[in-house]
Amino acid sequence: MNNGCFITFEGIDGSGKSTQISLLEKKLRDAGYDVLLTREPGGTEIGEKIRSIILDPSNEEMDQMTEAYLYASSRAQLVRQVIVPAVNEGRIVICDRFVDSSIAYQAYGRQMGETIELLNSFAVGECLPDITFLLRIEPENTRSRMEGRELDRIEMASDDFHYRTFLGYDQIAAANPDRVVVIDGRDSVEHIHELIMINLQRLDEFDGIR
C-alpha cells in the first residue's frame, strides 16, 4: 500500500464519528482528493449481510467467539475487496471503524484479550491505517446523544461493557501514539474538525491543506 491514504475514525457509540467523517469527506473532495467512504462491519455486499447479523438485537444468543469471527470475516472481505485496491489506486479511504474497534469492544469490552489481536492479524494482513482519529468521550456523556434512536445489539450491552470498551480505547491510543490522534469528543463540532485538519497535515499527502 504505497499510494493513497487510509484514514480511520474510532470511538464509542455516540462519540460523533459520523459527523466528523462527513465534514472531512467534504473538505477533501472540495480540495480535489478522490475520496472513498466505507464502514465496519460492512462496506461490501458480503460485509453488509454480516453486519445485519451482528447488530440484530434479536440475536441475543450469539456467542462472543461467533461475534469475533463475524467481525473479522467482514473486515477481511473489506480489506481485500475495497481498501487495498482503492489505496493502491491513489484514493483516500475513510473508514468508520476498523480493527481498533474489535480490540476495544471485544478484547477489552468482552474481555477476550489477545485472542482478538491474533484473529484480526489474519483478517487485515499488512493493511493498517495511516492515521486514526479517536473521539474520546466517556459513556455517560453519550447517552443523551443516543436518546430516541433504535439501539442495535452492541449498543444495548451493559454499562460495564461500554466502560471497559472506553478504557480499551485509551490503551490502544497509548500503545500507538504515532498513529492514533486522541481528540476530546465533548468539544464543539467545529473545533474537533479543525483539530482533525491540523493533525492530518502530519501526512505528506495532506501537507498544507487547510
mmCIF file with all atom_site columns, C-alpha atoms in Angstrom:
data_model
loop_
_atom_site.group_PDB
_atom_site.id
_atom_site.type_symbol
_atom_site.label_atom_id
_atom_site.label_alt_id
_atom_site.label_comp_id
_atom_site.label_asym_id
_atom_site.label_entity_id
_atom_site.label_seq_id
_atom_site.pdbx_PDB_ins_code
_atom_site.Cartn_x
_atom_site.Cartn_y
_atom_site.Cartn_z
_atom_site.occupancy
_atom_site.B_iso_or_equiv
_atom_site.pdbx_formal_charge
_atom_site.auth_seq_id
_atom_site.auth_comp_id
_atom_site.auth_asym_id
_atom_site.auth_atom_id
_atom_site.pdbx_PDB_model_num
ATOM 1   C CA . MET A 1 1   ? 0.000   0.000   0.000  1.00 0.00 ? 1   MET A CA 1
ATOM 2   C CA . ASN A 1 2   ? 2.400   2.720   -1.236 1.00 0.00 ? 2   ASN A CA 1
ATOM 3   C CA . ASN A 1 3   ? -0.121  5.178   -2.694 1.00 0.00 ? 3   ASN A CA 1
ATOM 4   C CA . GLY A 1 4   ? -3.223  6.908   -1.494 1.00 0.00 ? 4   GLY A CA 1
ATOM 5   C CA . CYS A 1 5   ? -4.056  7.044   2.183  1.00 0.00 ? 5   CYS A CA 1
ATOM 6   C CA . PHE A 1 6   ? -6.099  5.075   4.715  1.00 0.00 ? 6   PHE A CA 1
ATOM 7   C CA . ILE A 1 7   ? -7.833  7.083   7.478  1.00 0.00 ? 7   ILE A CA 1
ATOM 8   C CA . THR A 1 8   ? -9.963  5.568   10.237 1.00 0.00 ? 8   THR A CA 1
ATOM 9   C CA . PHE A 1 9   ? -12.276 7.016   12.870 1.00 0.00 ? 9   PHE A CA 1
ATOM 10  C CA . GLU A 1 10  ? -12.803 5.349   16.229 1.00 0.00 ? 10  GLU A CA 1
ATOM 11  C CA . GLY A 1 11  ? -14.749 5.932   19.424 1.00 0.00 ? 11  GLY A CA 1
ATOM 12  C CA . ILE A 1 12  ? -17.562 4.515   21.481 1.00 0.00 ? 12  ILE A CA 1
ATOM 13  C CA . ASP A 1 13  ? -21.121 4.683   20.162 1.00 0.00 ? 13  ASP A CA 1
ATOM 14  C CA . GLY A 1 14  ? -22.384 8.259   20.177 1.00 0.00 ? 14  GLY A CA 1
ATOM 15  C CA . SER A 1 15  ? -18.920 9.825   20.063 1.00 0.00 ? 15  SER A CA 1
ATOM 16  C CA . GLY A 1 16  ? -19.661 11.879  16.936 1.00 0.00 ? 16  GLY A CA 1
ATOM 17  C CA . LYS A 1 17  ? -17.703 9.911   14.342 1.00 0.00 ? 17  LYS A CA 1
ATOM 18  C CA . SER A 1 18  ? -20.341 10.159  11.604 1.00 0.00 ? 18  SER A CA 1
ATOM 19  C CA . THR A 1 19  ? -20.480 13.950  11.800 1.00 0.00 ? 19  THR A CA 1
ATOM 20  C CA . GLN A 1 20  ? -16.709 14.330  11.598 1.00 0.00 ? 20  GLN A CA 1
ATOM 21  C CA . ILE A 1 21  ? -16.387 11.816  8.767  1.00 0.00 ? 21  ILE A CA 1
ATOM 22  C CA . SER A 1 22  ? -18.915 13.795  6.712  1.00 0.00 ? 22  SER A CA 1
ATOM 23  C CA . LEU A 1 23  ? -17.068 17.054  7.350  1.00 0.00 ? 23  LEU A CA 1
ATOM 24  C CA . LEU A 1 24  ? -13.711 15.544  6.428  1.00 0.00 ? 24  LEU A CA 1
ATOM 25  C CA . GLU A 1 25  ? -15.096 13.936  3.286  1.00 0.00 ? 25  GLU A CA 1
ATOM 26  C CA . LYS A 1 26  ? -16.476 17.276  2.062  1.00 0.00 ? 26  LYS A CA 1
ATOM 27  C CA . LYS A 1 27  ? -13.253 19.108  2.889  1.00 0.00 ? 27  LYS A CA 1
ATOM 28  C CA . LEU A 1 28  ? -11.113 16.612  1.000  1.00 0.00 ? 28  LEU A CA 1
ATOM 29  C CA . ARG A 1 29  ? -13.442 16.398  -2.000 1.00 0.00 ? 29  ARG A CA 1
ATOM 30  C CA . ASP A 1 30  ? -13.547 20.183  -2.234 1.00 0.00 ? 30  ASP A CA 1
ATOM 31  C CA . ALA A 1 31  ? -9.738  20.146  -2.204 1.00 0.00 ? 31  ALA A CA 1
ATOM 32  C CA . GLY A 1 32  ? -9.707  17.763  -5.170 1.00 0.00 ? 32  GLY A CA 1
ATOM 33  C CA . TYR A 1 33  ? -8.974  14.455  -3.455 1.00 0.00 ? 33  TYR A CA 1
ATOM 34  C CA . ASP A 1 34  ? -10.542 11.199  -4.655 1.00 0.00 ? 34  ASP A CA 1
ATOM 35  C CA . VAL A 1 35  ? -12.303 10.001  -1.501 1.00 0.00 ? 35  VAL A CA 1
ATOM 36  C CA . LEU A 1 36  ? -13.911 6.650   -0.739 1.00 0.00 ? 36  LEU A CA 1
ATOM 37  C CA . LEU A 1 37  ? -16.060 6.238   2.361  1.00 0.00 ? 37  LEU A CA 1
ATOM 38  C CA . THR A 1 38  ? -16.647 2.859   3.926  1.00 0.00 ? 38  THR A CA 1
ATOM 39  C CA . ARG A 1 39  ? -17.620 1.391   7.290  1.00 0.00 ? 39  ARG A CA 1
ATOM 40  C CA . GLU A 1 40  ? -17.239 -1.555  9.616  1.00 0.00 ? 40  GLU A CA 1
ATOM 41  C CA . PRO A 1 41  ? -18.754 -4.002  9.885  1.00 0.00 ? 41  PRO A CA 1
ATOM 42  C CA . GLY A 1 42  ? -19.918 -3.759  6.285  1.00 0.00 ? 42  GLY A CA 1
ATOM 43  C CA . GLY A 1 43  ? -18.580 -1.912  3.276  1.00 0.00 ? 43  GLY A CA 1
ATOM 44  C CA . THR A 1 44  ? -19.141 -4.798  0.873  1.00 0.00 ? 44  THR A CA 1
ATOM 45  C CA . GLU A 1 45  ? -22.202 -6.800  -0.088 1.00 0.00 ? 45  GLU A CA 1
ATOM 46  C CA . ILE A 1 46  ? -20.956 -9.713  1.996  1.00 0.00 ? 46  ILE A CA 1
ATOM 47  C CA . GLY A 1 47  ? -19.939 -7.434  4.858  1.00 0.00 ? 47  GLY A CA 1
ATOM 48  C CA . GLU A 1 48  ? -23.333 -5.729  4.999  1.00 0.00 ? 48  GLU A CA 1
ATOM 49  C CA . LYS A 1 49  ? -25.028 -9.113  5.353  1.00 0.00 ? 49  LYS A CA 1
ATOM 50  C CA . ILE A 1 50  ? -22.660 -9.954  8.198  1.00 0.00 ? 50  ILE A CA 1
ATOM 51  C CA . ARG A 1 51  ? -23.361 -6.544  9.761  1.00 0.00 ? 51  ARG A CA 1
ATOM 52  C CA . SER A 1 52  ? -27.087 -7.246  9.852  1.00 0.00 ? 52  SER A CA 1
ATOM 53  C CA . ILE A 1 53  ? -26.441 -10.487 11.741 1.00 0.00 ? 53  ILE A CA 1
ATOM 54  C CA . ILE A 1 54  ? -24.023 -8.934  14.254 1.00 0.00 ? 54  ILE A CA 1
ATOM 55  C CA . LEU A 1 55  ? -26.166 -5.923  15.115 1.00 0.00 ? 55  LEU A CA 1
ATOM 56  C CA . ASP A 1 56  ? -29.592 -7.566  15.105 1.00 0.00 ? 56  ASP A CA 1
ATOM 57  C CA . PRO A 1 57  ? -30.955 -7.238  18.686 1.00 0.00 ? 57  PRO A CA 1
ATOM 58  C CA . SER A 1 58  ? -32.871 -10.485 18.241 1.00 0.00 ? 58  SER A CA 1
ATOM 59  C CA . ASN A 1 59  ? -29.577 -12.436 18.117 1.00 0.00 ? 59  ASN A CA 1
ATOM 60  C CA . GLU A 1 60  ? -29.274 -12.446 21.898 1.00 0.00 ? 60  GLU A CA 1
ATOM 61  C CA . GLU A 1 61  ? -27.856 -15.966 21.957 1.00 0.00 ? 61  GLU A CA 1
ATOM 62  C CA . MET A 1 62  ? -24.797 -15.076 19.855 1.00 0.00 ? 62  MET A CA 1
ATOM 63  C CA . ASP A 1 63  ? -21.626 -16.404 21.453 1.00 0.00 ? 63  ASP A CA 1
ATOM 64  C CA . GLN A 1 64  ? -18.828 -13.877 21.809 1.00 0.00 ? 64  GLN A CA 1
ATOM 65  C CA . MET A 1 65  ? -16.459 -16.028 19.738 1.00 0.00 ? 65  MET A CA 1
ATOM 66  C CA . THR A 1 66  ? -19.029 -16.193 16.956 1.00 0.00 ? 66  THR A CA 1
ATOM 67  C CA . GLU A 1 67  ? -19.239 -12.415 17.136 1.00 0.00 ? 67  GLU A CA 1
ATOM 68  C CA . ALA A 1 68  ? -15.457 -12.116 16.921 1.00 0.00 ? 68  ALA A CA 1
ATOM 69  C CA . TYR A 1 69  ? -15.240 -14.317 13.830 1.00 0.00 ? 69  TYR A CA 1
ATOM 70  C CA . LEU A 1 70  ? -18.073 -12.421 12.147 1.00 0.00 ? 70  LEU A CA 1
ATOM 71  C CA . TYR A 1 71  ? -16.352 -9.080  12.667 1.00 0.00 ? 71  TYR A CA 1
ATOM 72  C CA . ALA A 1 72  ? -13.044 -10.475 11.397 1.00 0.00 ? 72  ALA A CA 1
ATOM 73  C CA . SER A 1 73  ? -14.749 -12.042 8.372  1.00 0.00 ? 73  SER A CA 1
ATOM 74  C CA . SER A 1 74  ? -16.392 -8.769  7.377  1.00 0.00 ? 74  SER A CA 1
ATOM 75  C CA . ARG A 1 75  ? -13.063 -6.983  7.848  1.00 0.00 ? 75  ARG A CA 1
ATOM 76  C CA . ALA A 1 76  ? -11.109 -9.484  5.764  1.00 0.00 ? 76  ALA A CA 1
ATOM 77  C CA . GLN A 1 77  ? -13.545 -9.028  2.886  1.00 0.00 ? 77  GLN A CA 1
ATOM 78  C CA . LEU A 1 78  ? -13.437 -5.224  3.147  1.00 0.00 ? 78  LEU A CA 1
ATOM 79  C CA . VAL A 1 79  ? -9.636  -5.124  3.216  1.00 0.00 ? 79  VAL A CA 1
ATOM 80  C CA . ARG A 1 80  ? -9.179  -7.269  0.145  1.00 0.00 ? 80  ARG A CA 1
ATOM 81  C CA . GLN A 1 81  ? -12.159 -6.138  -1.912 1.00 0.00 ? 81  GLN A CA 1
ATOM 82  C CA . VAL A 1 82  ? -12.221 -2.417  -1.145 1.00 0.00 ? 82  VAL A CA 1
ATOM 83  C CA . ILE A 1 83  ? -9.495  -0.843  0.991  1.00 0.00 ? 83  ILE A CA 1
ATOM 84  C CA . VAL A 1 84  ? -6.274  -2.216  -0.504 1.00 0.00 ? 84  VAL A CA 1
ATOM 85  C CA . PRO A 1 85  ? -7.371  -1.782  -4.154 1.00 0.00 ? 85  PRO A CA 1
ATOM 86  C CA . ALA A 1 86  ? -8.580  1.785   -3.511 1.00 0.00 ? 86  ALA A CA 1
ATOM 87  C CA . VAL A 1 87  ? -5.422  2.891   -1.692 1.00 0.00 ? 87  VAL A CA 1
ATOM 88  C CA . ASN A 1 88  ? -3.259  1.316   -4.392 1.00 0.00 ? 88  ASN A CA 1
ATOM 89  C CA . GLU A 1 89  ? -5.200  3.383   -6.935 1.00 0.00 ? 89  GLU A CA 1
ATOM 90  C CA . GLY A 1 90  ? -4.178  6.517   -5.058 1.00 0.00 ? 90  GLY A CA 1
ATOM 91  C CA . ARG A 1 91  ? -7.535  7.144   -3.392 1.00 0.00 ? 91  ARG A CA 1
ATOM 92  C CA . ILE A 1 92  ? -8.178  8.440   0.123  1.00 0.00 ? 92  ILE A CA 1
ATOM 93  C CA . VAL A 1 93  ? -10.110 5.796   2.061  1.00 0.00 ? 93  VAL A CA 1
ATOM 94  C CA . ILE A 1 94  ? -12.003 6.937   5.153  1.00 0.00 ? 94  ILE A CA 1
ATOM 95  C CA . CYS A 1 95  ? -13.377 4.089   7.252  1.00 0.00 ? 95  CYS A CA 1
ATOM 96  C CA . ASP A 1 96  ? -15.866 4.384   10.094 1.00 0.00 ? 96  ASP A CA 1
ATOM 97  C CA . ARG A 1 97  ? -14.236 1.882   12.489 1.00 0.00 ? 97  ARG A CA 1
ATOM 98  C CA . PHE A 1 98  ? -11.550 -0.715  11.767 1.00 0.00 ? 98  PHE A CA 1
ATOM 99  C CA . VAL A 1 99  ? -9.514  -3.223  13.734 1.00 0.00 ? 99  VAL A CA 1
ATOM 100 C CA . ASP A 1 100 ? -9.175  -0.924  16.764 1.00 0.00 ? 100 ASP A CA 1
ATOM 101 C CA . SER A 1 101 ? -12.921 -1.347  17.296 1.00 0.00 ? 101 SER A CA 1
ATOM 102 C CA . SER A 1 102 ? -12.565 -5.097  17.681 1.00 0.00 ? 102 SER A CA 1
ATOM 103 C CA . ILE A 1 103 ? -9.716  -4.682  20.117 1.00 0.00 ? 103 ILE A CA 1
ATOM 104 C CA . ALA A 1 104 ? -11.657 -2.120  22.172 1.00 0.00 ? 104 ALA A CA 1
ATOM 105 C CA . TYR A 1 105 ? -15.065 -3.781  22.076 1.00 0.00 ? 105 TYR A CA 1
ATOM 106 C CA . GLN A 1 106 ? -14.011 -7.425  22.167 1.00 0.00 ? 106 GLN A CA 1
ATOM 107 C CA . ALA A 1 107 ? -10.509 -7.701  23.634 1.00 0.00 ? 107 ALA A CA 1
ATOM 108 C CA . TYR A 1 108 ? -11.449 -5.208  26.351 1.00 0.00 ? 108 TYR A CA 1
ATOM 109 C CA . GLY A 1 109 ? -15.250 -4.917  26.336 1.00 0.00 ? 109 GLY A CA 1
ATOM 110 C CA . ARG A 1 110 ? -15.862 -8.658  26.011 1.00 0.00 ? 110 ARG A CA 1
ATOM 111 C CA . GLN A 1 111 ? -12.638 -9.369  27.920 1.00 0.00 ? 111 GLN A CA 1
ATOM 112 C CA . MET A 1 112 ? -11.360 -11.734 25.231 1.00 0.00 ? 112 MET A CA 1
ATOM 113 C CA . GLY A 1 113 ? -7.784  -10.470 25.407 1.00 0.00 ? 113 GLY A CA 1
ATOM 114 C CA . GLU A 1 114 ? -5.060  -11.398 22.920 1.00 0.00 ? 114 GLU A CA 1
ATOM 115 C CA . THR A 1 115 ? -7.357  -13.771 21.030 1.00 0.00 ? 115 THR A CA 1
ATOM 116 C CA . ILE A 1 116 ? -8.831  -10.776 19.205 1.00 0.00 ? 116 ILE A CA 1
ATOM 117 C CA . GLU A 1 117 ? -5.493  -9.344  18.092 1.00 0.00 ? 117 GLU A CA 1
ATOM 118 C CA . LEU A 1 118 ? -4.364  -12.737 16.814 1.00 0.00 ? 118 LEU A CA 1
ATOM 119 C CA . LEU A 1 119 ? -7.604  -13.368 14.927 1.00 0.00 ? 119 LEU A CA 1
ATOM 120 C CA . ASN A 1 120 ? -7.560  -9.946  13.310 1.00 0.00 ? 120 ASN A CA 1
ATOM 121 C CA . SER A 1 121 ? -3.914  -10.162 12.330 1.00 0.00 ? 121 SER A CA 1
ATOM 122 C CA . PHE A 1 122 ? -5.050  -12.713 9.755  1.00 0.00 ? 122 PHE A CA 1
ATOM 123 C CA . ALA A 1 123 ? -8.019  -10.557 8.725  1.00 0.00 ? 123 ALA A CA 1
ATOM 124 C CA . VAL A 1 124 ? -6.074  -7.361  7.998  1.00 0.00 ? 124 VAL A CA 1
ATOM 125 C CA . GLY A 1 125 ? -2.658  -8.708  6.990  1.00 0.00 ? 125 GLY A CA 1
ATOM 126 C CA . GLU A 1 126 ? -0.418  -5.672  6.452  1.00 0.00 ? 126 GLU A CA 1
ATOM 127 C CA . CYS A 1 127 ? -3.327  -3.277  5.943  1.00 0.00 ? 127 CYS A CA 1
ATOM 128 C CA . LEU A 1 128 ? -3.250  -0.746  8.778  1.00 0.00 ? 128 LEU A CA 1
ATOM 129 C CA . PRO A 1 129 ? -4.444  2.876   8.877  1.00 0.00 ? 129 PRO A CA 1
ATOM 130 C CA . ASP A 1 130 ? -2.025  5.696   8.146  1.00 0.00 ? 130 ASP A CA 1
ATOM 131 C CA . ILE A 1 131 ? -3.797  7.755   10.793 1.00 0.00 ? 131 ILE A CA 1
ATOM 132 C CA . THR A 1 132 ? -6.645  7.124   13.229 1.00 0.00 ? 132 THR A CA 1
ATOM 133 C CA . PHE A 1 133 ? -8.791  9.764   14.887 1.00 0.00 ? 133 PHE A CA 1
ATOM 134 C CA . LEU A 1 134 ? -10.142 8.640   18.249 1.00 0.00 ? 134 LEU A CA 1
ATOM 135 C CA . LEU A 1 135 ? -13.004 10.782  19.516 1.00 0.00 ? 135 LEU A CA 1
ATOM 136 C CA . ARG A 1 136 ? -12.668 10.265  23.259 1.00 0.00 ? 136 ARG A CA 1
ATOM 137 C CA . ILE A 1 137 ? -15.820 10.687  25.313 1.00 0.00 ? 137 ILE A CA 1
ATOM 138 C CA . GLU A 1 138 ? -16.997 8.856   28.429 1.00 0.00 ? 138 GLU A CA 1
ATOM 139 C CA . PRO A 1 139 ? -20.026 6.550   28.012 1.00 0.00 ? 139 PRO A CA 1
ATOM 140 C CA . GLU A 1 140 ? -22.131 8.588   30.443 1.00 0.00 ? 140 GLU A CA 1
ATOM 141 C CA . ASN A 1 141 ? -21.746 11.612  28.146 1.00 0.00 ? 141 ASN A CA 1
ATOM 142 C CA . THR A 1 142 ? -23.060 9.820   25.058 1.00 0.00 ? 142 THR A CA 1
ATOM 143 C CA . ARG A 1 143 ? -26.408 8.671   26.452 1.00 0.00 ? 143 ARG A CA 1
ATOM 144 C CA . SER A 1 144 ? -28.214 11.909  25.675 1.00 0.00 ? 144 SER A CA 1
ATOM 145 C CA . ARG A 1 145 ? -26.908 11.799  22.095 1.00 0.00 ? 145 ARG A CA 1
ATOM 146 C CA . MET A 1 146 ? -28.451 8.373   21.594 1.00 0.00 ? 146 MET A CA 1
ATOM 147 C CA . GLU A 1 147 ? -31.844 9.094   23.122 1.00 0.00 ? 147 GLU A CA 1
ATOM 148 C CA . GLY A 1 148 ? -34.779 8.414   20.814 1.00 0.00 ? 148 GLY A CA 1
ATOM 149 C CA . ARG A 1 149 ? -32.875 6.212   18.385 1.00 0.00 ? 149 ARG A CA 1
ATOM 150 C CA . GLU A 1 150 ? -33.290 2.469   17.988 1.00 0.00 ? 150 GLU A CA 1
ATOM 151 C CA . LEU A 1 151 ? -30.310 0.723   19.544 1.00 0.00 ? 151 LEU A CA 1
ATOM 152 C CA . ASP A 1 152 ? -28.513 -2.207  17.966 1.00 0.00 ? 152 ASP A CA 1
ATOM 153 C CA . ARG A 1 153 ? -27.303 -5.340  19.770 1.00 0.00 ? 153 ARG A CA 1
ATOM 154 C CA . ILE A 1 154 ? -23.926 -3.840  20.700 1.00 0.00 ? 154 ILE A CA 1
ATOM 155 C CA . GLU A 1 155 ? -25.357 -0.507  21.829 1.00 0.00 ? 155 GLU A CA 1
ATOM 156 C CA . MET A 1 156 ? -27.749 -2.399  24.117 1.00 0.00 ? 156 MET A CA 1
ATOM 157 C CA . ALA A 1 157 ? -24.902 -4.049  26.042 1.00 0.00 ? 157 ALA A CA 1
ATOM 158 C CA . SER A 1 158 ? -24.303 -3.288  29.722 1.00 0.00 ? 158 SER A CA 1
ATOM 159 C CA . ASP A 1 159 ? -22.809 -0.071  31.077 1.00 0.00 ? 159 ASP A CA 1
ATOM 160 C CA . ASP A 1 160 ? -19.848 -2.079  32.386 1.00 0.00 ? 160 ASP A CA 1
ATOM 161 C CA . PHE A 1 161 ? -19.177 -3.383  28.865 1.00 0.00 ? 161 PHE A CA 1
ATOM 162 C CA . HIS A 1 162 ? -19.189 0.118   27.384 1.00 0.00 ? 162 HIS A CA 1
ATOM 163 C CA . TYR A 1 163 ? -16.924 1.468   30.116 1.00 0.00 ? 163 TYR A CA 1
ATOM 164 C CA . ARG A 1 164 ? -14.407 -1.353  29.564 1.00 0.00 ? 164 ARG A CA 1
ATOM 165 C CA . THR A 1 165 ? -14.529 -0.516  25.856 1.00 0.00 ? 165 THR A CA 1
ATOM 166 C CA . PHE A 1 166 ? -13.889 3.161   26.607 1.00 0.00 ? 166 PHE A CA 1
ATOM 167 C CA . LEU A 1 167 ? -10.845 2.248   28.729 1.00 0.00 ? 167 LEU A CA 1
ATOM 168 C CA . GLY A 1 168 ? -9.719  -0.146  25.991 1.00 0.00 ? 168 GLY A CA 1
ATOM 169 C CA . TYR A 1 169 ? -9.528  2.720   23.538 1.00 0.00 ? 169 TYR A CA 1
ATOM 170 C CA . ASP A 1 170 ? -7.251  4.575   25.974 1.00 0.00 ? 170 ASP A CA 1
ATOM 171 C CA . GLN A 1 171 ? -4.933  1.558   25.988 1.00 0.00 ? 171 GLN A CA 1
ATOM 172 C CA . ILE A 1 172 ? -4.919  1.409   22.190 1.00 0.00 ? 172 ILE A CA 1
ATOM 173 C CA . ALA A 1 173 ? -4.064  5.111   21.945 1.00 0.00 ? 173 ALA A CA 1
ATOM 174 C CA . ALA A 1 174 ? -1.265  4.791   24.497 1.00 0.00 ? 174 ALA A CA 1
ATOM 175 C CA . ALA A 1 175 ? 0.242   1.866   22.576 1.00 0.00 ? 175 ALA A CA 1
ATOM 176 C CA . ASN A 1 176 ? 0.049   3.609   19.178 1.00 0.00 ? 176 ASN A CA 1
ATOM 177 C CA . PRO A 1 177 ? 0.940   7.282   19.707 1.00 0.00 ? 177 PRO A CA 1
ATOM 178 C CA . ASP A 1 178 ? 2.354   7.730   16.199 1.00 0.00 ? 178 ASP A CA 1
ATOM 179 C CA . ARG A 1 179 ? -0.895  6.624   14.551 1.00 0.00 ? 179 ARG A CA 1
ATOM 180 C CA . VAL A 1 180 ? -3.764  7.422   16.928 1.00 0.00 ? 180 VAL A CA 1
ATOM 181 C CA . VAL A 1 181 ? -4.780  11.054  17.399 1.00 0.00 ? 181 VAL A CA 1
ATOM 182 C CA . VAL A 1 182 ? -6.939  11.465  20.515 1.00 0.00 ? 182 VAL A CA 1
ATOM 183 C CA . ILE A 1 183 ? -9.476  14.304  20.386 1.00 0.00 ? 183 ILE A CA 1
ATOM 184 C CA . ASP A 1 184 ? -11.898 15.306  23.133 1.00 0.00 ? 184 ASP A CA 1
ATOM 185 C CA . GLY A 1 185 ? -15.305 14.231  21.839 1.00 0.00 ? 185 GLY A CA 1
ATOM 186 C CA . ARG A 1 186 ? -17.037 16.721  24.162 1.00 0.00 ? 186 ARG A CA 1
ATOM 187 C CA . ASP A 1 187 ? -15.573 19.642  22.230 1.00 0.00 ? 187 ASP A CA 1
ATOM 188 C CA . SER A 1 188 ? -17.573 21.576  19.637 1.00 0.00 ? 188 SER A CA 1
ATOM 189 C CA . VAL A 1 189 ? -18.126 20.034  16.203 1.00 0.00 ? 189 VAL A CA 1
ATOM 190 C CA . GLU A 1 190 ? -16.219 22.909  14.607 1.00 0.00 ? 190 GLU A CA 1
ATOM 191 C CA . HIS A 1 191 ? -13.176 22.663  16.859 1.00 0.00 ? 191 HIS A CA 1
ATOM 192 C CA . ILE A 1 192 ? -12.957 18.885  16.504 1.00 0.00 ? 192 ILE A CA 1
ATOM 193 C CA . HIS A 1 193 ? -12.968 19.278  12.717 1.00 0.00 ? 193 HIS A CA 1
ATOM 194 C CA . GLU A 1 194 ? -10.262 21.940  12.973 1.00 0.00 ? 194 GLU A CA 1
ATOM 195 C CA . LEU A 1 195 ? -8.074  19.623  15.069 1.00 0.00 ? 195 LEU A CA 1
ATOM 196 C CA . ILE A 1 196 ? -8.577  16.799  12.591 1.00 0.00 ? 196 ILE A CA 1
ATOM 197 C CA . MET A 1 197 ? -7.434  19.010  9.708  1.00 0.00 ? 197 MET A CA 1
ATOM 198 C CA . ILE A 1 198 ? -4.385  20.201  11.655 1.00 0.00 ? 198 ILE A CA 1
ATOM 199 C CA . ASN A 1 199 ? -3.325  16.660  12.568 1.00 0.00 ? 199 ASN A CA 1
ATOM 200 C CA . LEU A 1 200 ? -3.937  15.388  9.054  1.00 0.00 ? 200 LEU A CA 1
ATOM 201 C CA . GLN A 1 201 ? -1.057  17.557  7.893  1.00 0.00 ? 201 GLN A CA 1
ATOM 202 C CA . ARG A 1 202 ? 1.388   15.206  9.580  1.00 0.00 ? 202 ARG A CA 1
ATOM 203 C CA . LEU A 1 203 ? 0.911   13.012  6.485  1.00 0.00 ? 203 LEU A CA 1
ATOM 204 C CA . ASP A 1 204 ? 2.731   14.004  3.289  1.00 0.00 ? 204 ASP A CA 1
ATOM 205 C CA . GLU A 1 205 ? -0.441  13.590  1.220  1.00 0.00 ? 205 GLU A CA 1
ATOM 206 C CA . PHE A 1 206 ? -2.083  16.490  3.069  1.00 0.00 ? 206 PHE A CA 1
ATOM 207 C CA . ASP A 1 207 ? 0.824   18.847  3.638  1.00 0.00 ? 207 ASP A CA 1
ATOM 208 C CA . GLY A 1 208 ? -0.531  22.398  3.548  1.00 0.00 ? 208 GLY A CA 1
ATOM 209 C CA . ILE A 1 209 ? -4.223  21.507  3.451  1.00 0.00 ? 209 ILE A CA 1
ATOM 210 C CA . ARG A 1 210 ? -6.490  23.807  5.464  1.00 0.00 ? 210 ARG A CA 1
#
